mmCIF file of C-alpha atoms in Angstrom:
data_model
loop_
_atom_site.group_PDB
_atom_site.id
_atom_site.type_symbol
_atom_site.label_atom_id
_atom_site.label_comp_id
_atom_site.label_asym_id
_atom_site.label_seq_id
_atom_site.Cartn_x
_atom_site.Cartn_y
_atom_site.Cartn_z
ATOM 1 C CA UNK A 1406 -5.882 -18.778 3.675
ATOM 2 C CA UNK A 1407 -5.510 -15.000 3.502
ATOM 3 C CA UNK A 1408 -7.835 -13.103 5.653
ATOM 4 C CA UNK A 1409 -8.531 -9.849 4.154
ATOM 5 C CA UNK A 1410 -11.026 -6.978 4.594
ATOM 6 C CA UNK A 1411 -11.917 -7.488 0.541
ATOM 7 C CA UNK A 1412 -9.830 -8.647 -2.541
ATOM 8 C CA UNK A 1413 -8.579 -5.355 -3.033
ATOM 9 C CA UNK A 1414 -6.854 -4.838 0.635
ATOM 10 C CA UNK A 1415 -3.442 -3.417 1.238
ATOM 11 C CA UNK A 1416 -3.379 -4.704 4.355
ATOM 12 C CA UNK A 1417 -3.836 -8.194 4.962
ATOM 13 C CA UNK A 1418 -2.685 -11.483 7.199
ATOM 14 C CA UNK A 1419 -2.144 -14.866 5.672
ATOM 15 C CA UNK A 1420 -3.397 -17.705 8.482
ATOM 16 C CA UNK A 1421 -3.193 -21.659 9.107
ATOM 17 C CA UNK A 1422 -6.279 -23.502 10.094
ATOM 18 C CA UNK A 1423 -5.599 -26.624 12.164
ATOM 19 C CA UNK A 1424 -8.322 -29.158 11.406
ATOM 20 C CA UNK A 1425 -7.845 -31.061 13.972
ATOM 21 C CA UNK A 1426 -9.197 -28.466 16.793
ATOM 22 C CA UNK A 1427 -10.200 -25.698 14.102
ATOM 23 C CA UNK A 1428 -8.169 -22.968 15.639
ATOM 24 C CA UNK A 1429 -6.683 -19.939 13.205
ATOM 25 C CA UNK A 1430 -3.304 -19.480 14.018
ATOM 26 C CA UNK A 1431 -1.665 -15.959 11.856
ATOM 27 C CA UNK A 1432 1.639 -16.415 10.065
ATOM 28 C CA UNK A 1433 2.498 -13.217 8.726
ATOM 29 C CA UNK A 1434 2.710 -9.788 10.603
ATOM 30 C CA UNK A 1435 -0.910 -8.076 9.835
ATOM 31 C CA UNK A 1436 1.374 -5.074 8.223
ATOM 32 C CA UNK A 1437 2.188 -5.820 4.632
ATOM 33 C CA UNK A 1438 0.025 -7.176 1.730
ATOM 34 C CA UNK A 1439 0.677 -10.708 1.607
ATOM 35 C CA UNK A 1440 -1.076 -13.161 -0.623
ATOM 36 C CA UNK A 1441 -1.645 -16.261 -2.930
ATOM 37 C CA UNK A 1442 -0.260 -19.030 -0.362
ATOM 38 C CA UNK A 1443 1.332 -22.454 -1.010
ATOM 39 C CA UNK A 1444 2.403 -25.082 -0.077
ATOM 40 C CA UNK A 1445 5.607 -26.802 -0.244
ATOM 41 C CA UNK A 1446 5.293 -30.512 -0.693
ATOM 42 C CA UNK A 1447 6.531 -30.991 2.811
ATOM 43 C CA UNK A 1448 3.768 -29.593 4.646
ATOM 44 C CA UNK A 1449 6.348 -27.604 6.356
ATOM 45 C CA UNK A 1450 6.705 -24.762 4.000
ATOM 46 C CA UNK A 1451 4.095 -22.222 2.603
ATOM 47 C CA UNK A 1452 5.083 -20.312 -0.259
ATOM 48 C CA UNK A 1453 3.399 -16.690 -0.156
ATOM 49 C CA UNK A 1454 3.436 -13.067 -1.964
ATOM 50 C CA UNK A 1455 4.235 -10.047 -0.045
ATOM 51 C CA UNK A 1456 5.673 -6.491 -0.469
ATOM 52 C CA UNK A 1457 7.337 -6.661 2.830
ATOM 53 C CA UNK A 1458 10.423 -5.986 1.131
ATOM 54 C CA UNK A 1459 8.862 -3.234 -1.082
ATOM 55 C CA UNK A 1460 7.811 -5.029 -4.910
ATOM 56 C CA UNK A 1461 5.512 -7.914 -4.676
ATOM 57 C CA UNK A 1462 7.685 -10.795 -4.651
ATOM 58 C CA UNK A 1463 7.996 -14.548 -3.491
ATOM 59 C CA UNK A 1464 8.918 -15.781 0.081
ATOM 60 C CA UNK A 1465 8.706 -19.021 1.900
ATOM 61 C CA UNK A 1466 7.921 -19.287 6.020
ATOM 62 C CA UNK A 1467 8.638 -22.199 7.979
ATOM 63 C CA UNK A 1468 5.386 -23.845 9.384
ATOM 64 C CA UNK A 1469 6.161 -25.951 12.829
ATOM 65 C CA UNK A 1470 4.246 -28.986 13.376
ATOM 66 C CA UNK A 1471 1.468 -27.149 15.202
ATOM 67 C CA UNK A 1472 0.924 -24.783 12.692
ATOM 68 C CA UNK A 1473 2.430 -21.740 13.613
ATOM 69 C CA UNK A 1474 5.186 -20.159 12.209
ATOM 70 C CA UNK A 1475 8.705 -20.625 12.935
ATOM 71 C CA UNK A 1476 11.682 -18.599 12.280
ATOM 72 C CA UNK A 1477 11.358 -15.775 10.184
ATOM 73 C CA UNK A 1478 10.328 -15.669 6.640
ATOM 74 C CA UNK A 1479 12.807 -15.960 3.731
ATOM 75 C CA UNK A 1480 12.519 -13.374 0.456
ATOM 76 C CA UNK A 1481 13.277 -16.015 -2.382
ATOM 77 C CA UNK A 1482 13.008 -13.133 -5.142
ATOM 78 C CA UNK A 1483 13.784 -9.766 -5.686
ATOM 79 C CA UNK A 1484 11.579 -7.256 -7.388
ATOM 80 C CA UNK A 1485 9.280 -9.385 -9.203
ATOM 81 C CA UNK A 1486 6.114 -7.813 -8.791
ATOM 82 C CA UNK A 1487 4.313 -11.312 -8.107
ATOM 83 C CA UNK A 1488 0.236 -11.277 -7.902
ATOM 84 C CA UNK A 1489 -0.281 -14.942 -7.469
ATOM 85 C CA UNK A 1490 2.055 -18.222 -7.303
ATOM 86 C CA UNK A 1491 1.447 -21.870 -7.031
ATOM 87 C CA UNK A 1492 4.264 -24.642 -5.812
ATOM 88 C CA UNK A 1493 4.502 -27.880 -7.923
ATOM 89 C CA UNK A 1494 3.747 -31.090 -6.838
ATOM 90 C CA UNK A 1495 7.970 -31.971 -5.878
ATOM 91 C CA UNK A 1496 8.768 -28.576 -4.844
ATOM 92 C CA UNK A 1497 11.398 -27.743 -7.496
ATOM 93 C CA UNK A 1498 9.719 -25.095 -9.545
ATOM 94 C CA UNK A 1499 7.272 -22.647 -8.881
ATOM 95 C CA UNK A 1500 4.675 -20.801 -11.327
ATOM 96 C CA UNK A 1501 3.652 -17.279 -10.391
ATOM 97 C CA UNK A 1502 1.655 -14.110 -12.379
ATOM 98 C CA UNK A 1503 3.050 -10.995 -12.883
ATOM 99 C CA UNK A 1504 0.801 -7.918 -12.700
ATOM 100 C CA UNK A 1505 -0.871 -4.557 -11.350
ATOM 101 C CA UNK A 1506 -3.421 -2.145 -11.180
ATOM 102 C CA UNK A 1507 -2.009 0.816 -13.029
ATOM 103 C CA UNK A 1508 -3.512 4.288 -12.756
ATOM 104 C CA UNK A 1509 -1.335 7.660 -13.024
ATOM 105 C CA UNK A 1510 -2.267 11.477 -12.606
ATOM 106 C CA UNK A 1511 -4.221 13.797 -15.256
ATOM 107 C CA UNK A 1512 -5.556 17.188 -15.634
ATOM 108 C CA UNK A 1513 -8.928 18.691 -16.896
ATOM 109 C CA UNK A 1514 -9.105 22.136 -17.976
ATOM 110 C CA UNK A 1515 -13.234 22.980 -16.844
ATOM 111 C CA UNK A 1516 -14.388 24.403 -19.850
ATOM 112 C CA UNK A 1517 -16.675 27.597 -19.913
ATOM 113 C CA UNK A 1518 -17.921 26.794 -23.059
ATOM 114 C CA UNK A 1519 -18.722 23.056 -23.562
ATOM 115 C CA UNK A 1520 -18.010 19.666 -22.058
ATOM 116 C CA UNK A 1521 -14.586 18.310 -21.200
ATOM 117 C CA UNK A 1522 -13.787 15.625 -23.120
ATOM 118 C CA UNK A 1523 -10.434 13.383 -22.642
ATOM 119 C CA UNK A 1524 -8.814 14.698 -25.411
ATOM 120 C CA UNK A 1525 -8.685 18.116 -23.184
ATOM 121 C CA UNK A 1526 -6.980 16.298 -20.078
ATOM 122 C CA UNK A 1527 -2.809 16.230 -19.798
ATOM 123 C CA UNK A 1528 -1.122 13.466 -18.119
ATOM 124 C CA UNK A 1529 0.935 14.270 -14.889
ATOM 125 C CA UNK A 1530 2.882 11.314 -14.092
ATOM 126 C CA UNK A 1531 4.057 8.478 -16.014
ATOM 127 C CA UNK A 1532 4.379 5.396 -13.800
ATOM 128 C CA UNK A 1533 4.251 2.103 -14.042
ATOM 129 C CA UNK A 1534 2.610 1.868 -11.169
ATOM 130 C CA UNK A 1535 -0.866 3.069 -9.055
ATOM 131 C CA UNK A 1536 -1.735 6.162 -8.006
ATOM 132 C CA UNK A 1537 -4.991 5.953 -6.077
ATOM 133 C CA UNK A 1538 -5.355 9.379 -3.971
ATOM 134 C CA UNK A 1539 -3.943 12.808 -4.861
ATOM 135 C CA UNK A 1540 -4.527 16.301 -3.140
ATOM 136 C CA UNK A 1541 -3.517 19.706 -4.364
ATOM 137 C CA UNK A 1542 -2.012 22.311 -2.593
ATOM 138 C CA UNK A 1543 -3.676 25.501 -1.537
ATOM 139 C CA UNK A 1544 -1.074 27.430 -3.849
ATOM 140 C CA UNK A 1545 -1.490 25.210 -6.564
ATOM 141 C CA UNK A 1546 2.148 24.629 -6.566
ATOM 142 C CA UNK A 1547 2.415 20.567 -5.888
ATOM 143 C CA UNK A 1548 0.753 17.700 -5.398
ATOM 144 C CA UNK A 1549 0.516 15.058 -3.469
ATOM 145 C CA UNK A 1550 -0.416 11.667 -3.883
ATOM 146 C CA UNK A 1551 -0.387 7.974 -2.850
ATOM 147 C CA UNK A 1552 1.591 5.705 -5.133
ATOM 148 C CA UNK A 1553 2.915 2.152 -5.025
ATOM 149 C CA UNK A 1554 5.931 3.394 -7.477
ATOM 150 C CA UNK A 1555 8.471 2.214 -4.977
ATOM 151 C CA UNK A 1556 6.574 -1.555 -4.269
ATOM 152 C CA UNK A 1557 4.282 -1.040 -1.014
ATOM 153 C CA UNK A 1558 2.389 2.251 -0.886
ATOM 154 C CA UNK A 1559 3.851 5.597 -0.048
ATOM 155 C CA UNK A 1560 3.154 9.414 -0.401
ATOM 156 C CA UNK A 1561 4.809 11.502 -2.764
ATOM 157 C CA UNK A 1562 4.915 15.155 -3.308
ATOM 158 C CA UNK A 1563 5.371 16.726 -7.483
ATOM 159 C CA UNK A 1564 5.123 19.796 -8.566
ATOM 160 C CA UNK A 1565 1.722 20.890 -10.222
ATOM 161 C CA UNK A 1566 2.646 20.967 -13.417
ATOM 162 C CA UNK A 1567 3.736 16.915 -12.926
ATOM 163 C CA UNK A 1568 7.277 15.197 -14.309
ATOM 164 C CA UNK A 1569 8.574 11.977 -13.975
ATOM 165 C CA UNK A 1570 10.740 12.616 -10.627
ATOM 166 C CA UNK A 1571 8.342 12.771 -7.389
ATOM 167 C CA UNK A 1572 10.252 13.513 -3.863
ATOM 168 C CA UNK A 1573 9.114 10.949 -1.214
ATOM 169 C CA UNK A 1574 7.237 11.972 1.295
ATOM 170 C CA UNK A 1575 5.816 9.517 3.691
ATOM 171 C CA UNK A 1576 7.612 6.452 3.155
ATOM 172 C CA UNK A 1577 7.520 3.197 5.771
ATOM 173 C CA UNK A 1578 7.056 -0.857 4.962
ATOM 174 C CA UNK A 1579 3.542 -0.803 5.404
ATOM 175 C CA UNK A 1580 1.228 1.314 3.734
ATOM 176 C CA UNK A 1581 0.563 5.525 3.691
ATOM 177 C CA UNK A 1582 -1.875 6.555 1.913
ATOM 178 C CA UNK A 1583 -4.933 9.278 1.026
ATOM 179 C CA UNK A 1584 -2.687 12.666 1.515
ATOM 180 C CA UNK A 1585 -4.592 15.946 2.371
ATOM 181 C CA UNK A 1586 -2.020 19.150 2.855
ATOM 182 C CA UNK A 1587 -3.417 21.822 5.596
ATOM 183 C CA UNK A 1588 -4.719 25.231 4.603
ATOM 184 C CA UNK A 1589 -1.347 27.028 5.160
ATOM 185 C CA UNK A 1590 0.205 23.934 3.021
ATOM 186 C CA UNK A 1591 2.888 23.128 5.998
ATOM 187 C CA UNK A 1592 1.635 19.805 7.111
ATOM 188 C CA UNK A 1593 0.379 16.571 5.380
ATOM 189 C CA UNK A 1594 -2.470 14.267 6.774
ATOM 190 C CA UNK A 1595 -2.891 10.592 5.801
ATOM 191 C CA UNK A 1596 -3.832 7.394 7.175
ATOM 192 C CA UNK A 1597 -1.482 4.589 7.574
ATOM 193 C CA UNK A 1598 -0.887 0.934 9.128
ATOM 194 C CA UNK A 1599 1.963 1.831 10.622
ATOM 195 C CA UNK A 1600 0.506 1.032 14.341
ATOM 196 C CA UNK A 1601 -1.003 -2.120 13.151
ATOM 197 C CA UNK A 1602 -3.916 -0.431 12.693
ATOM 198 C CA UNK A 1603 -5.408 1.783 10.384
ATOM 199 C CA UNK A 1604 -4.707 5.668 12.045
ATOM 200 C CA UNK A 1605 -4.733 8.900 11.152
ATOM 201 C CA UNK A 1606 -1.061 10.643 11.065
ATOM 202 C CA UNK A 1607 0.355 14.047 10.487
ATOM 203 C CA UNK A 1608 3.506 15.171 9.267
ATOM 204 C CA UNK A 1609 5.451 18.183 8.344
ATOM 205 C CA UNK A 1610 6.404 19.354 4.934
ATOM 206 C CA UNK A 1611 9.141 20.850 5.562
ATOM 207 C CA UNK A 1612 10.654 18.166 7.197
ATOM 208 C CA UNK A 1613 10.353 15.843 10.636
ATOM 209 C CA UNK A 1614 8.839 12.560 11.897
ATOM 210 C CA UNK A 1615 5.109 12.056 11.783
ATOM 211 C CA UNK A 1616 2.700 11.963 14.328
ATOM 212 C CA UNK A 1617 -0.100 9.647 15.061
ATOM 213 C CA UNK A 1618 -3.371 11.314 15.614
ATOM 214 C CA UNK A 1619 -6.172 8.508 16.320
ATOM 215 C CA UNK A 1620 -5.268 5.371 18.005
ATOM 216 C CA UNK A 1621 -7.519 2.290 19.288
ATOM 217 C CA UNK A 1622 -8.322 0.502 15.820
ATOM 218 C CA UNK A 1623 -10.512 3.588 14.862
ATOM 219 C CA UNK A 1624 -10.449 2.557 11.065
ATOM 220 C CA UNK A 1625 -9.465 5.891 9.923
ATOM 221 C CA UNK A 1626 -9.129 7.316 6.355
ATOM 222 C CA UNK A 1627 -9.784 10.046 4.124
ATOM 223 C CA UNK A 1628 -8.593 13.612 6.392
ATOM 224 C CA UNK A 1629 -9.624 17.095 5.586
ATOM 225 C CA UNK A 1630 -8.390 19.455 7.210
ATOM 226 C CA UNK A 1631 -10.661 22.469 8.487
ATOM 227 C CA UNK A 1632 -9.978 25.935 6.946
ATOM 228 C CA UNK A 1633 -8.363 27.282 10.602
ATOM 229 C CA UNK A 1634 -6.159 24.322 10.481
ATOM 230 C CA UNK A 1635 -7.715 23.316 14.384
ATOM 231 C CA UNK A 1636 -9.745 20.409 13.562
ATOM 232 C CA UNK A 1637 -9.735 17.248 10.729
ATOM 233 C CA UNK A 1638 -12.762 15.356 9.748
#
């Protein structure tokens, strides 16, 4: 079963319930999204969905005989972009569903005059793909915003205007997301699993590693920085 904090989680663990002495034992590394598990026909083999590798795509983990996993997982395809999959009965063929959210960038002028309607707004990137949290600079030049354009969530940086060629940012295996620049537009806030957890982290624009901010499981998200730069909320 997947254990998940709701369906729409980025971050999730598939796990194997024994029934014999009901314990939960976790298969998959807590880092990536993984999802939709089967199994093979063996009971030796589960069949799962994960963008461990960057696109959504198939992989199969061998399952010892107490349940836990053994060996590392195998990637069976490559850039699929799989949301669900189910193993047939002899464990030649498998059936999976393509699909994802899609959501890209737009811009409303604020009218002085009368409401903004859509046909008023301009489109600012053109993915295939899911753009869930953007922030603008403080000189308007660029934005930045979290995308799953490259498979697994990362932050990328455009210019203002938009285009169809973002520069990547903050890019790691498991997910960055919710970008907020500083006041002087030299660093980059976000939250991210990279710790196993979900932190705050802090990197520079110019160039450089990031920084973790928060640790302990604090269940961070959504940074602002404060107008002297000292303090985030």
């Amino acid at each position: 079963y997947v254990d998940a904090r709701n369906y729409t989680a980025q971050v999730t663990t598939i796990r194997i319930l024994r029934l014999a002495d009901k314990k939960s034992v976790s298969i998959s590394n807590s880092l990536t999204n993984d999802w939709s598990p089967s199994w093979g026909p063996d009971s030796r083999s589960l069949y799962f969905a994960s963008n461990r590798g960057g696109a959504m795509d198939i992989w199969r983990q061998r399952i010892g005989d107490d349940g836990s996993a053994t060996g590392e997982a195998e990637q069976l395809t490559q850039g699929l972009e799989v949301a669900s999959l189910a193993v047939n009965r002899d464990g030649t063929r498998i059936a999976y569903g393509k699909g994802r959210s899609l959501a890209n960038i737009w811009r409303v002028p604020i009218q002085p005059d009368r409401p903004t309607t859509f046909a008023d707004a301009t489109q600012l990137t053109f993915d295939q793909a899911h753009v869930e949290y953007l922030d603008v600079s403080h000189d308007g030049t660029r934005l930045a915003f979290s995308s799953d354009r490259s498979g697994d969530p990362d932050i990328w940086i455009l210019p203002s205007g938009g285009g169809t060629d973002p520069q990547p940012f903050a890019r790691d295996p498991t997910p960055d997301w919710n970008p907020a620049w500083s006041f002087d537009d030299k660093h980059i806030a976000f939250y991210a699993y990279r710790s196993g957890n979900r932190e705050l982290w802090i990197q520079p624009v110019a160039g450089g590693p990031a920084t973790q901010l928060t640790s302990g499981n604090s269940e961070s998200l959504a940074p602002r920085f404060s107008p002297d730069g000292k303090e985030i909320v």
